[in-house]
Coordinates of C-alpha atoms in Angstrom, one line a residue:
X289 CA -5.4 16.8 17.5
X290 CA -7.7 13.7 16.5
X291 CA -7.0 10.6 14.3
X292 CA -10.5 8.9 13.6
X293 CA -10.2 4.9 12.0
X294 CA -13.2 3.5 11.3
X295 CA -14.5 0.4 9.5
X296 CA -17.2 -1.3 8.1
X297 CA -16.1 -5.0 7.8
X298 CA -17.8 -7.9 9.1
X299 CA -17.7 -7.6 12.2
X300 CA -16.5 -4.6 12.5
X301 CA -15.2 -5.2 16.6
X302 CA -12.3 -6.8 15.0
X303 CA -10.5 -3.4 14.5
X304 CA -9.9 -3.8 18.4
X305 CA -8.4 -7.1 18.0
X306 CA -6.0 -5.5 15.0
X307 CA -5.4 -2.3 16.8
X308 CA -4.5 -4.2 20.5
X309 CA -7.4 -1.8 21.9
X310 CA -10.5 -3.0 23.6
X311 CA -13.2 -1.0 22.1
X312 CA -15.1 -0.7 26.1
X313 CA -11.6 0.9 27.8
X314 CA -10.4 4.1 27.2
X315 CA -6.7 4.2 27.4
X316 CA -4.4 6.6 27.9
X317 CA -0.6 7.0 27.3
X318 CA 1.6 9.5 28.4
X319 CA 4.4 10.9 26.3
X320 CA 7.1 13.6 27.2
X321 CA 5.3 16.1 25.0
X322 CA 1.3 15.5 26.0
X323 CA -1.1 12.8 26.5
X324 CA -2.5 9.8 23.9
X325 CA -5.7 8.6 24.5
X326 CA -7.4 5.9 22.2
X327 CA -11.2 5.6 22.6
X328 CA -14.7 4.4 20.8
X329 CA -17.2 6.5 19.8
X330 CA -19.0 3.5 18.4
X331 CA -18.4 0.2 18.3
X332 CA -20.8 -2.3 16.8
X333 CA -21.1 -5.8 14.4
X334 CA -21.6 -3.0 11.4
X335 CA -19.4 -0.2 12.3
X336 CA -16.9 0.3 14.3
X337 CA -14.6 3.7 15.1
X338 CA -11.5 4.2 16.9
X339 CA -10.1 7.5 17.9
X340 CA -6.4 8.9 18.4
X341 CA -6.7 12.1 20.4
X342 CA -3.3 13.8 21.5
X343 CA -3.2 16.2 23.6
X344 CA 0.1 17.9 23.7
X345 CA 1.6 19.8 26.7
X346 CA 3.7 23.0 24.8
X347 CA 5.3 23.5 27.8
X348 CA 6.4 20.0 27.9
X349 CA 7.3 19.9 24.4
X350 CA 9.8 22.9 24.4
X351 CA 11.8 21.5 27.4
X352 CA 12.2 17.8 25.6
X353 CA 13.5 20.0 23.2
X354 CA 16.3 20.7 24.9
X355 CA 18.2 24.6 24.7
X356 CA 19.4 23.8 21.0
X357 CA 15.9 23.9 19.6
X358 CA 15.9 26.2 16.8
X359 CA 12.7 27.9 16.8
X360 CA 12.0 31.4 17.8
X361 CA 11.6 31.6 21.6
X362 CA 8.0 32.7 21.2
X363 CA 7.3 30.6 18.7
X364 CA 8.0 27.7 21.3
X365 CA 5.0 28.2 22.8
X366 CA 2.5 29.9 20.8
X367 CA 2.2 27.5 17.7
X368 CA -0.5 24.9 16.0
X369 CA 1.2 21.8 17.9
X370 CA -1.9 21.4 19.7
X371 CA -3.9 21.6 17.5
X372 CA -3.1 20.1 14.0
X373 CA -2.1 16.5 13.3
X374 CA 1.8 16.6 12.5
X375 CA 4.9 14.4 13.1
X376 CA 3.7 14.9 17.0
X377 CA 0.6 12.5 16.0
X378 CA 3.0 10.2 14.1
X379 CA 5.1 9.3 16.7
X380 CA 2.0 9.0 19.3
X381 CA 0.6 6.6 16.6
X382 CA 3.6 4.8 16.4
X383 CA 4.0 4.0 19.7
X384 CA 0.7 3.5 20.8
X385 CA -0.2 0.9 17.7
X386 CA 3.2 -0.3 17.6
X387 CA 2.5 -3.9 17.5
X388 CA -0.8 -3.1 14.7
X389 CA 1.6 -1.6 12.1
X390 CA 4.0 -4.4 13.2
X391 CA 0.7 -6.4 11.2
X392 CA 0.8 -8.6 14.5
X393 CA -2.3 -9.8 16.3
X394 CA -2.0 -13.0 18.9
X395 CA -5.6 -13.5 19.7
X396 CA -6.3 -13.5 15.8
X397 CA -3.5 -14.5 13.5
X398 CA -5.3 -14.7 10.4
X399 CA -6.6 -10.7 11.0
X400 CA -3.4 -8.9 10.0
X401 CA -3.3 -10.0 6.4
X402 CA -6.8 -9.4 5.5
X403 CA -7.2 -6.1 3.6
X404 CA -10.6 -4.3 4.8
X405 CA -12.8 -1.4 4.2
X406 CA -11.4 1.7 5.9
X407 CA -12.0 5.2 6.6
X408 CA -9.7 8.1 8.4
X409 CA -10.0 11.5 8.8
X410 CA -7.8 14.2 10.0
X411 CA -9.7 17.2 10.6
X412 CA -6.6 19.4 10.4
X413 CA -3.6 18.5 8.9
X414 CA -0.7 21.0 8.2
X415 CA 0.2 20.4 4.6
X416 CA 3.1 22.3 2.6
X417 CA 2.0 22.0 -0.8
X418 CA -2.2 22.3 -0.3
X419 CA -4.7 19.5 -0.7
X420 CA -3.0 19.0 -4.5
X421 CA -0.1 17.0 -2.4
X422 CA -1.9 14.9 -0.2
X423 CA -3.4 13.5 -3.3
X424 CA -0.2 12.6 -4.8
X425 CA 1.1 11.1 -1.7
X426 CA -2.2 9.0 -0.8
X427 CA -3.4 8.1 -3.8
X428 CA -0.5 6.2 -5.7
X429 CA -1.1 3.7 -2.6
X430 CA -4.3 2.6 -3.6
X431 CA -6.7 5.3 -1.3
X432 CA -9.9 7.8 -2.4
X433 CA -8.3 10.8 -0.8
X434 CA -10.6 14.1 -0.2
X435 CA -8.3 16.8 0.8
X436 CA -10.3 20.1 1.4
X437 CA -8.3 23.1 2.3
X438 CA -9.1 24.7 5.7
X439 CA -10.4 28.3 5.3
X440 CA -8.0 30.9 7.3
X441 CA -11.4 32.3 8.6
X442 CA -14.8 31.3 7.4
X443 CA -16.0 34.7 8.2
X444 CA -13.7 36.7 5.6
X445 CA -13.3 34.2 3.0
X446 CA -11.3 36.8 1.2
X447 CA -8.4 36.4 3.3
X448 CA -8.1 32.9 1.1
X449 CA -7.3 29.7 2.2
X450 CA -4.7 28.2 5.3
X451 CA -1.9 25.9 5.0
X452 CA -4.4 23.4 6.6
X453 CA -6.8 20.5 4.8
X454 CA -9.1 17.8 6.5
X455 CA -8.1 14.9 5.1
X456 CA -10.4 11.9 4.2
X457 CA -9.1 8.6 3.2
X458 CA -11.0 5.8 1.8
X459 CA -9.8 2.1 0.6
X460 CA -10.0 -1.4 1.3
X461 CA -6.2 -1.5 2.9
X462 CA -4.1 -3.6 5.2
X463 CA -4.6 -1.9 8.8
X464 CA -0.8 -2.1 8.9
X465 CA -0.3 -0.7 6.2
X466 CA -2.7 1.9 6.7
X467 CA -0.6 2.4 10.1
X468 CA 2.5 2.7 8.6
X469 CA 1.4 5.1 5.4
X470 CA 0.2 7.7 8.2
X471 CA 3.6 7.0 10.2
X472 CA 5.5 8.2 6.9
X473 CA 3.3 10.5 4.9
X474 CA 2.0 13.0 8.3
X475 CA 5.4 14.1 8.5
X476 CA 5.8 14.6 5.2
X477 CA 3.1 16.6 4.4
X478 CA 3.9 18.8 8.0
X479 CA 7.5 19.4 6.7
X480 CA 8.2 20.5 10.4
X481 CA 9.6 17.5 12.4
X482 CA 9.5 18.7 16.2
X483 CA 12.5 16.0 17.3
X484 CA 16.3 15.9 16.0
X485 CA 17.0 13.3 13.0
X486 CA 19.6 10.7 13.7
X487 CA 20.3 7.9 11.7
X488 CA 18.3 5.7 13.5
X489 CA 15.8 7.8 11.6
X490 CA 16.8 5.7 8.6
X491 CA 16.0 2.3 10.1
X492 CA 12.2 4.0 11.5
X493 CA 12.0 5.1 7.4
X494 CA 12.6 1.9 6.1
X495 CA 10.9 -0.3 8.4
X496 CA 7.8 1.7 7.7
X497 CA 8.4 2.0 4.1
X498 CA 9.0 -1.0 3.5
X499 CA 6.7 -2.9 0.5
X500 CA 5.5 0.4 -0.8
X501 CA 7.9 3.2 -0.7
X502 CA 10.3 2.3 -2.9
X503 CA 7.7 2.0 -5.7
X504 CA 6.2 5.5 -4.7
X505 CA 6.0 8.0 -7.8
X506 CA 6.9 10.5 -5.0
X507 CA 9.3 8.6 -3.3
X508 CA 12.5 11.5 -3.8
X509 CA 9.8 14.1 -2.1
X510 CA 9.2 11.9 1.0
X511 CA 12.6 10.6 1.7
X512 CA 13.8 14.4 1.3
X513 CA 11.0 15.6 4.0
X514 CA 11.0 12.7 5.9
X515 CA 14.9 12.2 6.9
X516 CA 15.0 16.8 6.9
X517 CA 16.7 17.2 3.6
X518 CA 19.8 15.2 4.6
X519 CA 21.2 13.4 1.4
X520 CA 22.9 11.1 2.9
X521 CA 20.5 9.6 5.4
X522 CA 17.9 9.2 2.1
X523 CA 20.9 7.7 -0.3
X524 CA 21.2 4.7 2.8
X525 CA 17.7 4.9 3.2
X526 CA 16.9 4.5 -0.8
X527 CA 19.8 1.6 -1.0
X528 CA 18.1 -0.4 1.6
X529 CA 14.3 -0.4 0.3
X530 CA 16.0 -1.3 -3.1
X531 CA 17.9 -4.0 -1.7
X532 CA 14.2 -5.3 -0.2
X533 CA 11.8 -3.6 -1.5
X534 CA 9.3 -6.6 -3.5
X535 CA 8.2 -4.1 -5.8
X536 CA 10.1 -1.4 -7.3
X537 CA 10.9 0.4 -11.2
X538 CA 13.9 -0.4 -13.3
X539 CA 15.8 2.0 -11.5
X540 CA 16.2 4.8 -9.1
X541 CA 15.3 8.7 -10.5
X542 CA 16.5 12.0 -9.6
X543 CA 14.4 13.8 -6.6
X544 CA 11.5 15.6 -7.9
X545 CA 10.8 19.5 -8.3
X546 CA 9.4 19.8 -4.8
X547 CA 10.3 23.6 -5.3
X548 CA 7.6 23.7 -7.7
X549 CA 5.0 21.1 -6.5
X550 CA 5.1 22.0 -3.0
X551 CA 6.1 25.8 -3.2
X552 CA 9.0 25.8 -1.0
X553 CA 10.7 29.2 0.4
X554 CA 13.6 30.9 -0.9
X555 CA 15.6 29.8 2.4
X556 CA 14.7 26.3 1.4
X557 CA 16.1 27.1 -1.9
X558 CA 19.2 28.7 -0.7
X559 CA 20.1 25.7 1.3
X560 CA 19.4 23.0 -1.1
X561 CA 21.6 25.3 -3.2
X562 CA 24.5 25.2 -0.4
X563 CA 23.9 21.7 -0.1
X564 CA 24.7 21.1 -3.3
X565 CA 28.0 23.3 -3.6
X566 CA 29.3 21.6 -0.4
X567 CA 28.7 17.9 -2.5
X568 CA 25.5 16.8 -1.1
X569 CA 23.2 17.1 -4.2
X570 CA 19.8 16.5 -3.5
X571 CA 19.5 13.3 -6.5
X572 CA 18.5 10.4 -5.5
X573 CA 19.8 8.1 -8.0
X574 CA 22.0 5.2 -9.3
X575 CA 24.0 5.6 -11.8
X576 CA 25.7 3.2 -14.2
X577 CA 29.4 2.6 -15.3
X578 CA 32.6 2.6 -14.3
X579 CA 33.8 4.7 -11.4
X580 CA 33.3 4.8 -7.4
X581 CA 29.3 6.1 -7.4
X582 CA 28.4 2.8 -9.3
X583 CA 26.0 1.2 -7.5
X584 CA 24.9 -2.6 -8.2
X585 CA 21.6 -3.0 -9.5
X586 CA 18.6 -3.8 -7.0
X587 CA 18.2 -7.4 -6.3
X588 CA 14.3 -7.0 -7.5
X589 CA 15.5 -5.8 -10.7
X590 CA 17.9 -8.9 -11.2
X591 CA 14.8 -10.9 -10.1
X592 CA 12.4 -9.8 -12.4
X593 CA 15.7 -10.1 -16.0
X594 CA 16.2 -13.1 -14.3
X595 CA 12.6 -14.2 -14.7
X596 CA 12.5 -12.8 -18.2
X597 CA 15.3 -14.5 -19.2
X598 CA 14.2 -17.5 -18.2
X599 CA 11.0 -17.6 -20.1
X600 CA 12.5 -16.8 -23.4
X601 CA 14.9 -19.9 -23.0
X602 CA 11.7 -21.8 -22.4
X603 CA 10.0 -20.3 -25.6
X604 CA 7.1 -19.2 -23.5
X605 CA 4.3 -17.0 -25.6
X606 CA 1.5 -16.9 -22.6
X607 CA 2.4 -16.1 -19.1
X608 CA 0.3 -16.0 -15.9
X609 CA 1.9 -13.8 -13.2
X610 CA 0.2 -15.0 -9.7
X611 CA 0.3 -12.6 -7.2
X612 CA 1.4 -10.1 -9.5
X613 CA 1.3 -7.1 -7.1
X614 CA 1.6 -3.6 -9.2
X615 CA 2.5 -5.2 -12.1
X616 CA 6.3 -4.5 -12.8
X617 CA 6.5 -8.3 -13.9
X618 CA 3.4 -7.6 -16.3
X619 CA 4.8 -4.2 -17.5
X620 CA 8.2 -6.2 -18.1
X621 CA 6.6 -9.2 -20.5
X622 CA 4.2 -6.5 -22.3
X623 CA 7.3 -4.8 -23.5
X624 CA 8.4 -7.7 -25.2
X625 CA 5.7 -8.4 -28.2
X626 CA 6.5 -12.3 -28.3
X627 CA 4.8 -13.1 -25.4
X628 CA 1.4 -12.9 -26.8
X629 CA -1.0 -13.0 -23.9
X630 CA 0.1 -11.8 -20.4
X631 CA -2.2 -12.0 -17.5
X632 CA -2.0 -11.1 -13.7
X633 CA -3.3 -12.5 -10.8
X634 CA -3.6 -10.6 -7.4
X635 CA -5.5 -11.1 -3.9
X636 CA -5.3 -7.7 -3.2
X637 CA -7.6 -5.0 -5.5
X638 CA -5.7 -2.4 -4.1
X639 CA -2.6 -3.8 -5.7
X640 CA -4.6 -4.4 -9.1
X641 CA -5.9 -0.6 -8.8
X642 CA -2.3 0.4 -8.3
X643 CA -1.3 -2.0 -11.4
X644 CA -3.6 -0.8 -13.7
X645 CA -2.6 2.9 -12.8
X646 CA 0.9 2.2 -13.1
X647 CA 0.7 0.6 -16.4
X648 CA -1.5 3.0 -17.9
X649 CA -4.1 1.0 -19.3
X650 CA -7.1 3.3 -19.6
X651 CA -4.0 4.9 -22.3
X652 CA -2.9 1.7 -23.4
X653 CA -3.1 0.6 -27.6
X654 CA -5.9 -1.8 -28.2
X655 CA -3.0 -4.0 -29.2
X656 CA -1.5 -4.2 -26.1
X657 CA -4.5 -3.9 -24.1
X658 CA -5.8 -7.0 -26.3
X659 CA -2.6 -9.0 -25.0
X660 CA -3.2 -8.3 -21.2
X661 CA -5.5 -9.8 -18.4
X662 CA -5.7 -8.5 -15.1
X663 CA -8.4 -10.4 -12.4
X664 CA -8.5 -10.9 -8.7
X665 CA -8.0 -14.7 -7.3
X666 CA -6.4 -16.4 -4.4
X667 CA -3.8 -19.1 -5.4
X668 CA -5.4 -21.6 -2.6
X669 CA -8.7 -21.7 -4.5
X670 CA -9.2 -23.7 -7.4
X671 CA -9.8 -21.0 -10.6
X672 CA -10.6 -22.0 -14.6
X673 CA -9.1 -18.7 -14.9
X674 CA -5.8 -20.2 -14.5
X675 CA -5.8 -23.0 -17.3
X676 CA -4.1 -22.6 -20.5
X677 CA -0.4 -20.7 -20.2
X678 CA 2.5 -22.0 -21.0
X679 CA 4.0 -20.8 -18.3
X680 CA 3.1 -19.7 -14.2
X681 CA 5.4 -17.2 -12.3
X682 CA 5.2 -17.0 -8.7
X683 CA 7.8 -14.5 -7.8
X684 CA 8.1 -13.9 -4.2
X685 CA 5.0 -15.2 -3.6
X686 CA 5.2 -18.3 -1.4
X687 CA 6.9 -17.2 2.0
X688 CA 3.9 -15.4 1.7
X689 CA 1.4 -18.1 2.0
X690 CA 1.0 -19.8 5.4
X691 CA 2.9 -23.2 5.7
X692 CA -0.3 -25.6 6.3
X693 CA -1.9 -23.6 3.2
X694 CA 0.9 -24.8 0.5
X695 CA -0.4 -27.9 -0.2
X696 CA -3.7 -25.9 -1.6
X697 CA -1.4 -24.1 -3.8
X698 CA 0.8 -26.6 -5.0
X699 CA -2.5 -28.4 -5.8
X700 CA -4.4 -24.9 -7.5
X701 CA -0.6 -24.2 -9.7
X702 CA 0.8 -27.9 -10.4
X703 CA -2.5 -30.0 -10.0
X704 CA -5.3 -28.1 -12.0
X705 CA -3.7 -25.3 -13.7
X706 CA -0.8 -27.3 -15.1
X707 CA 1.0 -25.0 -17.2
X708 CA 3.9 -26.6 -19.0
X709 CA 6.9 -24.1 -16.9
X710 CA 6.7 -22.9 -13.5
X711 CA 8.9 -21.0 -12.6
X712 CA 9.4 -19.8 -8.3
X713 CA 12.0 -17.6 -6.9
X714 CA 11.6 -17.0 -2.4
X715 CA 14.6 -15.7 -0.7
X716 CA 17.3 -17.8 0.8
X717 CA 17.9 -17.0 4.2
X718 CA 21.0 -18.3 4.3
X719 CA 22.0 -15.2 2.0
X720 CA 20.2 -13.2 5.5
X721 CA 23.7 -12.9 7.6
X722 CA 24.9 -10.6 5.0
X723 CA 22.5 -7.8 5.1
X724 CA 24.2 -6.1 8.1
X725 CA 21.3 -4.0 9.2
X726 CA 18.7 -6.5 8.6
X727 CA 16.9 -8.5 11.8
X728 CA 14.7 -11.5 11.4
X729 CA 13.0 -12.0 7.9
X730 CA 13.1 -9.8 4.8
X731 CA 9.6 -8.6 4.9
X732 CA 7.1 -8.4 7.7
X733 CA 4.7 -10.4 6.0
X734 CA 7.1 -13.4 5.1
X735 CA 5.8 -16.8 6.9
X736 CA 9.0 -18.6 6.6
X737 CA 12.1 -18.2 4.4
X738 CA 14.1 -21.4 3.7
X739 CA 17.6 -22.7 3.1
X740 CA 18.6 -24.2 -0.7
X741 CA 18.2 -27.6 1.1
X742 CA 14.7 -26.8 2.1
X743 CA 13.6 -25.3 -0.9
X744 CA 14.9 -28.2 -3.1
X745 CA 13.6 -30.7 -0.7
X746 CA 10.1 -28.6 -1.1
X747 CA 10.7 -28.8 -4.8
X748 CA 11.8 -32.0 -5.2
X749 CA 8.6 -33.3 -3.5
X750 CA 6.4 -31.4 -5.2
X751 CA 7.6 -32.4 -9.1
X752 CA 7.3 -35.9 -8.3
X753 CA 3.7 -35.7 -6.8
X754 CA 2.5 -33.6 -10.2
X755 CA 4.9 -35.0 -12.9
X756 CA 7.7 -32.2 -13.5
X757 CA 10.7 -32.1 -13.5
X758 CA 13.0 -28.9 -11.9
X759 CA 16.3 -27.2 -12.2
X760 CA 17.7 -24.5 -10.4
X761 CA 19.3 -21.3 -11.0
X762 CA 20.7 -18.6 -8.7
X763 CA 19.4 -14.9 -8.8
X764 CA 22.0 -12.5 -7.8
X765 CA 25.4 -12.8 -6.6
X766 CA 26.1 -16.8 -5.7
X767 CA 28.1 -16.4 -2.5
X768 CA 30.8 -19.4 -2.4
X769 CA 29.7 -19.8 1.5
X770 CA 25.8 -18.9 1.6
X771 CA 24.5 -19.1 -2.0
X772 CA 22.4 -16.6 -4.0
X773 CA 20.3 -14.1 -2.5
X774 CA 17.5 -15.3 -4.4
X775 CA 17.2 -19.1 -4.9
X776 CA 14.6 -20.1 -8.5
X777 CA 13.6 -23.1 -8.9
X778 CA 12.2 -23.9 -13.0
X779 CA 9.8 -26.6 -13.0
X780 CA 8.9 -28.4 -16.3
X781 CA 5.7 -30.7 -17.1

């Protein structure tokens, strides 16, 4: 089975740096169920492919699956493991470009974080639900997906079409990110994990997920596939994105259909049906109200009322979102009529395609439409584009932006744009300690987090050097020994 990755930025040899790979080796990595081997069919300033090719050992694989496997003895050997890309590729991707979807890259720091043009194809791809639900995984996430279904013979086209597509995506993408969506969604659209899930399964899910799954229109179909229809395993999974996730919807909804989307068999049926009578109902959900399935609501979602909030106190009518990701801040303030002219800023134009999507605005009113700005910009670069708000929200944004780069910010927001409010939440990591299963920072793209002391210290420094003044207000539960999770700091010309 082959994975092809190629790209077209400038220079294109940097995809070795990202991917940890030198484009003149051929490597090879042995795994108990076959062989990876990464290679270059061409490698230039222009253009520049890398290859995935696994080559699996079906002996191998049926004794690492141990005497409990519970496929048909013959179908342990004769199958399309092989051949097809399937969780097999997933895992050999995982492992091989561990430290590219980690978004890690020594030799070239500054590479990870730089979306760029990108092209992958799958020439076979099992996929339970046709070429229909490869679209609706990929494309919420910001790719041009071709999904062409694999006849079952070219020869007797009557005999219709396989449970195969070749898959071609297309986008200008994070290479981690693009890592990590193939880590997810190949399982997913196989159906047919080859290894037993164990809750460590959960921690794989949401490291992987983390940033976009949570926000995924399809995210009840995935977890469901992804963790093998246990409920539980996707409830933990679910709480934790939400607890992390930087972008998610008001709330959690019930699984989808997949029944109908995906065609799923009457066994699959009868066991979600089972499942269900023995109390492990497939919804994925929070509910509100009294009684012991409450759940407290995300901390993203207390964020963004938080932020609302905050901006009506102020009397705000114009607010300027920066770094406004997919736009659940700018759906927020459109619902709410008195704030007359909303605009959102982004680096990333895959976010800003996703935005637009999400809030519908080739459907929205001219009204609303009229109200709404949405333009690509990077908050270390002086922009005239930025001028005249009452207010700036960065939400989130600066444990993003790389320590010596601050000062360009804090000179772009406070110096030249000058709105009258500012208003900045970041994450205090002193709140860290009580997230039990979380290691390190909250997000893999984080540059620092900082104590309340740092951030007022940062604060504090910066109001006096552009002439505001700033309070502070907790976001979240305030923890008598650690704080809020979510320190905001409201800064006033």
């Amino acid at each position: 089975m082959l994975l092809t990755i190629t790209t077209t930025a400038t220079p294109a040899t940097d995809l070795g740096f990202l991917l940890h790979k030198h484009p003149d080796r051929v490597q090879e990595f042995d795994r108990s169920f076959g062989t990876a081997t990464v290679f270059y069919p061409e490698s230039g300033e222009g253009r520049c492919t890398a290859a995935l090719l696994l080559e699996v050992d079906p002996i191998a694989l049926v004794r690492s699956r141990g005497k409990n496997s519970p496929d048909f003895s013959l179908s342990q050997y004769v199958n399309d493991r092989p051949y097809a890309a399937s969780s097999l590729l997933a895992v050999a991707l995982g492992d091989v470009f561990r430290t590219a979807r980690a978004g890690r890259c020594k030799a070239r720091p500054d590479l990870p974080g730089r979306p760029m043009p990108l092209e992958i194809r799958l020439p076979a791809l099992p996929c339970r639900g046709g070429p229909e639900l490869a679209v609706r995984l990929f494309e919420p996430l910001g790719w041009a997906v071709e999904a062409l279904a694999v006849p079952l013979d070219e020869g007797f086209p009557e005999w219709g079409e396989s449970r195969y597509v070749r898959l071609t995506l297309s986008g200008t993408v994070r290479l981690a990110d693009a890592l990590n969506h193939l880590y997810v969604l190949l399982p997913v659209l196989d159906d047919g994990k080859h290894y037993w899930i164990a809750p460590d399964e959960v921690d794989k899910l949401v490291r992987a997920g983390e940033g976009w799954l949570y926000g995924h229109p399809e995210r009840g179909l995935i977890m469901r596939r992804y963790l093998g229809r246990r409920w539980a395993l996707a409830r933990t999974a679910l709480a934790r994105l939400a607890e992390l996730g930087d972008e998610t919807e008001e709330q959690l909804e019930p699984a989808v259909d997949e029944d109908a989307a995906a065609g799923e068999t009457a066994a699959d049926e009868a066991a979600a049906a089972e499942a269900e009578a023995q109390g492990e109902a497939p919804e994925i959900q929070v509910s509100e109200g009294e009684g012991p399935e409450v759940k407290p609501k995300a901390l993203n979602v207390r964020r963004r009322e938080a932020v609302l909030e905050t901006l009506e106190e102020l009397g705000a009518t114009s607010v300027l979102d920066l770094g406004c990701g997919q736009g659940e801040l700018v759906g927020a303030l459109l619902a709410r009529p008195r704030f007359a002219r909303v605009a959102g800023m982004d680096v990333s134009a895959m976010a800003l395609t996703i935005a637009a999507r999400k809030l519908k605005l080739d459907r929205m009113p001219d009204g609303k439409r009229a109200r709404l700005t949405l333009f690509q910009g990077a908050l270390t670069y002086t922009d005239k584009r930025l001028a005249g708000y009452d207010a700036a929200v960065l939400m989130e944004v600066i444990e993003h932006v790389d320590p010596p780069r601050l000062a360009a910010l804090e000179r772009v927001v406070f110096g030249n744009a000058r709105p009258q409010h500012v208003l900045v939440t970041t994450p205090n990591i002193e709140y860290n300690p009580r997230y039990e299963f979380l290691t390190g920072l909250r997000h893999r793209d984080h540059r620092f987090e900082w104590t309340r002391a740092e951030f007022a210290a940062w604060a504090e420094r910066v109001a006096e050097q552009y002439g505001y003044q700033v309070t502070y207000k907790p976001v979240g539960d305030d923890d008598p020994e650690v704080g809020p999770p979510t320190q905001m700091g409201v800064f006033t010309r």
